[in-house]
Amino acid sequence: MKKKINIVFEESRFGGPQNHFCKINKELKKKYVLTYFINKDNSSIFLKKLKQTKVKIKKFSINFLEKGLLKILLYIFFFIPDIFKIKNLINEDNPDLIHIVGGVFSLKTFIAATLTKKKIIWHITDSQSPLILKFF
């Protein structure tokens, strides 16, 4: 029986990590049952490319860290509710493994995944991050 993996992108704008996963899906699907969790915001390109690889996709909407005072305030205000939103989505799918992609700013997803008590891979794709976040 294939292991079930949730691949979670807290921030789903199309870039290097998203492109990488679109390219390796064919091989991953041979060994695992994949479900992609992608943030609805700014994800149209990624969503289109993922659909071409014929994987299961679940969309969600949370506030991710962006520049701008309002965006930062929304991120802080909805921090806890967003964690539980992600946790509940993951629990509904009941994976064997949670693969978090997107770097150190995917903190909400990491906390949510930890609360599920499932195995976690946190794929840190950042080449430049604040030192304090790299430490954690």
mmCIF file of C-alpha atoms in Angstrom:
data_model
loop_
_atom_site.group_PDB
_atom_site.id
_atom_site.type_symbol
_atom_site.label_atom_id
_atom_site.label_comp_id
_atom_site.label_asym_id
_atom_site.label_seq_id
_atom_site.Cartn_x
_atom_site.Cartn_y
_atom_site.Cartn_z
ATOM 1 C CA MET A 1 0.000 0.000 0.000
ATOM 2 C CA LYS A 2 1.351 3.413 -0.985
ATOM 3 C CA LYS A 3 2.087 5.946 1.727
ATOM 4 C CA LYS A 4 -0.020 9.071 1.694
ATOM 5 C CA ILE A 5 1.838 12.399 1.551
ATOM 6 C CA ASN A 6 0.416 15.888 1.944
ATOM 7 C CA ILE A 7 2.564 18.522 0.232
ATOM 8 C CA VAL A 8 1.682 21.925 1.673
ATOM 9 C CA PHE A 9 2.467 25.300 0.121
ATOM 10 C CA GLU A 10 1.481 28.078 2.532
ATOM 11 C CA GLU A 11 2.413 30.626 -0.133
ATOM 12 C CA SER A 12 1.557 29.416 -3.626
ATOM 13 C CA ARG A 13 2.898 32.002 -6.060
ATOM 14 C CA PHE A 14 4.647 30.118 -8.846
ATOM 15 C CA GLY A 15 8.407 30.005 -8.421
ATOM 16 C CA GLY A 16 11.307 27.581 -8.168
ATOM 17 C CA PRO A 17 9.948 25.205 -5.486
ATOM 18 C CA GLN A 18 6.520 25.021 -7.139
ATOM 19 C CA ASN A 19 8.103 24.330 -10.541
ATOM 20 C CA HIS A 20 10.323 21.644 -9.001
ATOM 21 C CA PHE A 21 7.341 19.736 -7.607
ATOM 22 C CA CYS A 22 5.442 19.948 -10.889
ATOM 23 C CA LYS A 23 8.432 18.328 -12.600
ATOM 24 C CA ILE A 24 8.878 15.457 -10.112
ATOM 25 C CA ASN A 25 5.212 14.518 -9.663
ATOM 26 C CA LYS A 26 5.347 11.766 -12.271
ATOM 27 C CA GLU A 27 8.023 9.915 -10.288
ATOM 28 C CA LEU A 28 6.504 10.661 -6.878
ATOM 29 C CA LYS A 29 3.107 9.312 -7.954
ATOM 30 C CA LYS A 30 4.675 5.919 -8.681
ATOM 31 C CA LYS A 31 5.511 5.435 -4.995
ATOM 32 C CA TYR A 32 3.116 7.691 -3.049
ATOM 33 C CA VAL A 33 -0.443 8.970 -2.937
ATOM 34 C CA LEU A 34 -0.046 12.745 -3.179
ATOM 35 C CA THR A 35 -2.357 15.522 -2.065
ATOM 36 C CA TYR A 36 -1.284 19.102 -2.645
ATOM 37 C CA PHE A 37 -2.555 21.807 -0.313
ATOM 38 C CA ILE A 38 -2.155 25.190 -1.935
ATOM 39 C CA ASN A 39 -3.149 28.658 -0.837
ATOM 40 C CA LYS A 40 -5.802 30.063 -3.211
ATOM 41 C CA ASP A 41 -4.227 33.527 -3.248
ATOM 42 C CA ASN A 42 -1.907 34.227 -6.208
ATOM 43 C CA SER A 43 -1.860 30.542 -7.183
ATOM 44 C CA SER A 44 -3.413 30.517 -10.678
ATOM 45 C CA ILE A 45 -0.187 29.595 -12.523
ATOM 46 C CA PHE A 46 0.781 26.926 -9.980
ATOM 47 C CA LEU A 47 -2.746 25.512 -9.967
ATOM 48 C CA LYS A 48 -2.792 25.261 -13.770
ATOM 49 C CA LYS A 49 0.559 23.445 -13.856
ATOM 50 C CA LEU A 50 -0.395 21.105 -11.001
ATOM 51 C CA LYS A 51 -3.626 20.118 -12.741
ATOM 52 C CA GLN A 52 -1.570 19.065 -15.763
ATOM 53 C CA THR A 53 0.292 16.555 -13.551
ATOM 54 C CA LYS A 54 -3.027 14.998 -12.430
ATOM 55 C CA VAL A 55 -2.520 15.111 -8.675
ATOM 56 C CA LYS A 56 -5.143 15.644 -5.990
ATOM 57 C CA ILE A 57 -5.354 19.330 -5.012
ATOM 58 C CA LYS A 58 -7.015 20.937 -2.007
ATOM 59 C CA LYS A 59 -7.182 24.710 -1.885
ATOM 60 C CA PHE A 60 -7.310 26.799 1.274
ATOM 61 C CA SER A 61 -7.054 30.456 2.116
ATOM 62 C CA ILE A 62 -4.886 31.868 4.881
ATOM 63 C CA ASN A 63 -2.925 35.062 5.367
ATOM 64 C CA PHE A 64 0.731 34.696 4.486
ATOM 65 C CA LEU A 65 3.515 37.103 5.344
ATOM 66 C CA GLU A 66 3.780 39.972 2.861
ATOM 67 C CA LYS A 67 5.013 43.550 2.812
ATOM 68 C CA GLY A 68 2.598 46.227 3.919
ATOM 69 C CA LEU A 69 1.178 47.212 7.278
ATOM 70 C CA LEU A 70 -2.315 45.820 6.640
ATOM 71 C CA LYS A 71 -0.933 42.459 5.421
ATOM 72 C CA ILE A 72 1.304 42.162 8.488
ATOM 73 C CA LEU A 73 -1.578 43.012 10.842
ATOM 74 C CA LEU A 74 -3.851 40.449 9.149
ATOM 75 C CA TYR A 75 -1.088 37.847 9.394
ATOM 76 C CA ILE A 76 -0.734 38.465 13.134
ATOM 77 C CA PHE A 77 -4.479 38.727 13.851
ATOM 78 C CA PHE A 78 -5.312 35.481 12.026
ATOM 79 C CA PHE A 79 -2.174 33.584 13.101
ATOM 80 C CA ILE A 80 -3.916 31.156 15.506
ATOM 81 C CA PRO A 81 -7.127 30.630 13.450
ATOM 82 C CA ASP A 82 -5.034 29.957 10.335
ATOM 83 C CA ILE A 83 -3.001 27.321 12.185
ATOM 84 C CA PHE A 84 -6.161 25.458 13.146
ATOM 85 C CA LYS A 85 -7.562 25.794 9.623
ATOM 86 C CA ILE A 86 -4.450 24.080 8.225
ATOM 87 C CA LYS A 87 -4.430 21.465 10.988
ATOM 88 C CA ASN A 88 -8.048 20.526 10.305
ATOM 89 C CA LEU A 89 -7.439 20.238 6.554
ATOM 90 C CA ILE A 90 -4.479 17.936 7.138
ATOM 91 C CA ASN A 91 -6.393 15.818 9.661
ATOM 92 C CA GLU A 92 -9.251 15.354 7.169
ATOM 93 C CA ASP A 93 -6.814 13.801 4.694
ATOM 94 C CA ASN A 94 -5.019 11.704 7.357
ATOM 95 C CA PRO A 95 -1.587 11.482 5.670
ATOM 96 C CA ASP A 96 1.392 9.364 6.708
ATOM 97 C CA LEU A 97 3.728 12.291 6.074
ATOM 98 C CA ILE A 98 3.421 16.069 5.738
ATOM 99 C CA HIS A 99 5.898 17.805 3.447
ATOM 100 C CA ILE A 100 6.014 21.560 4.075
ATOM 101 C CA VAL A 101 7.488 23.535 1.180
ATOM 102 C CA GLY A 102 8.303 27.213 1.162
ATOM 103 C CA GLY A 103 10.910 27.963 3.718
ATOM 104 C CA VAL A 104 11.105 29.436 7.173
ATOM 105 C CA PHE A 105 8.131 31.704 6.580
ATOM 106 C CA SER A 106 5.855 28.614 6.506
ATOM 107 C CA LEU A 107 5.716 28.781 10.275
ATOM 108 C CA LYS A 108 1.930 28.433 10.528
ATOM 109 C CA THR A 109 2.024 25.241 8.501
ATOM 110 C CA PHE A 110 4.863 23.852 10.613
ATOM 111 C CA ILE A 111 2.970 24.508 13.847
ATOM 112 C CA ALA A 112 -0.233 23.028 12.377
ATOM 113 C CA ALA A 113 1.604 19.941 11.139
ATOM 114 C CA THR A 114 3.259 19.492 14.530
ATOM 115 C CA LEU A 115 -0.170 19.551 16.188
ATOM 116 C CA THR A 116 -1.302 16.653 13.968
ATOM 117 C CA LYS A 117 1.481 14.474 15.440
ATOM 118 C CA LYS A 118 2.340 13.160 11.973
ATOM 119 C CA LYS A 119 5.812 12.830 10.490
ATOM 120 C CA ILE A 120 6.997 16.105 8.976
ATOM 121 C CA ILE A 121 9.546 17.154 6.391
ATOM 122 C CA TRP A 122 10.085 20.911 6.396
ATOM 123 C CA HIS A 123 11.647 21.771 3.044
ATOM 124 C CA ILE A 124 13.373 25.100 3.602
ATOM 125 C CA THR A 125 13.880 26.678 0.196
ATOM 126 C CA ASP A 126 15.047 30.120 1.336
ATOM 127 C CA SER A 127 18.521 31.229 0.417
ATOM 128 C CA GLN A 128 18.175 34.449 2.399
ATOM 129 C CA SER A 129 16.192 34.599 5.634
ATOM 130 C CA PRO A 130 16.370 36.568 8.861
ATOM 131 C CA LEU A 131 18.973 35.021 11.183
ATOM 132 C CA ILE A 132 16.459 34.451 13.991
ATOM 133 C CA LEU A 133 14.242 32.362 11.690
ATOM 134 C CA LYS A 134 17.215 30.348 10.440
ATOM 135 C CA PHE A 135 18.086 29.575 14.053
ATOM 136 C CA PHE A 136 14.679 28.024 14.715
#
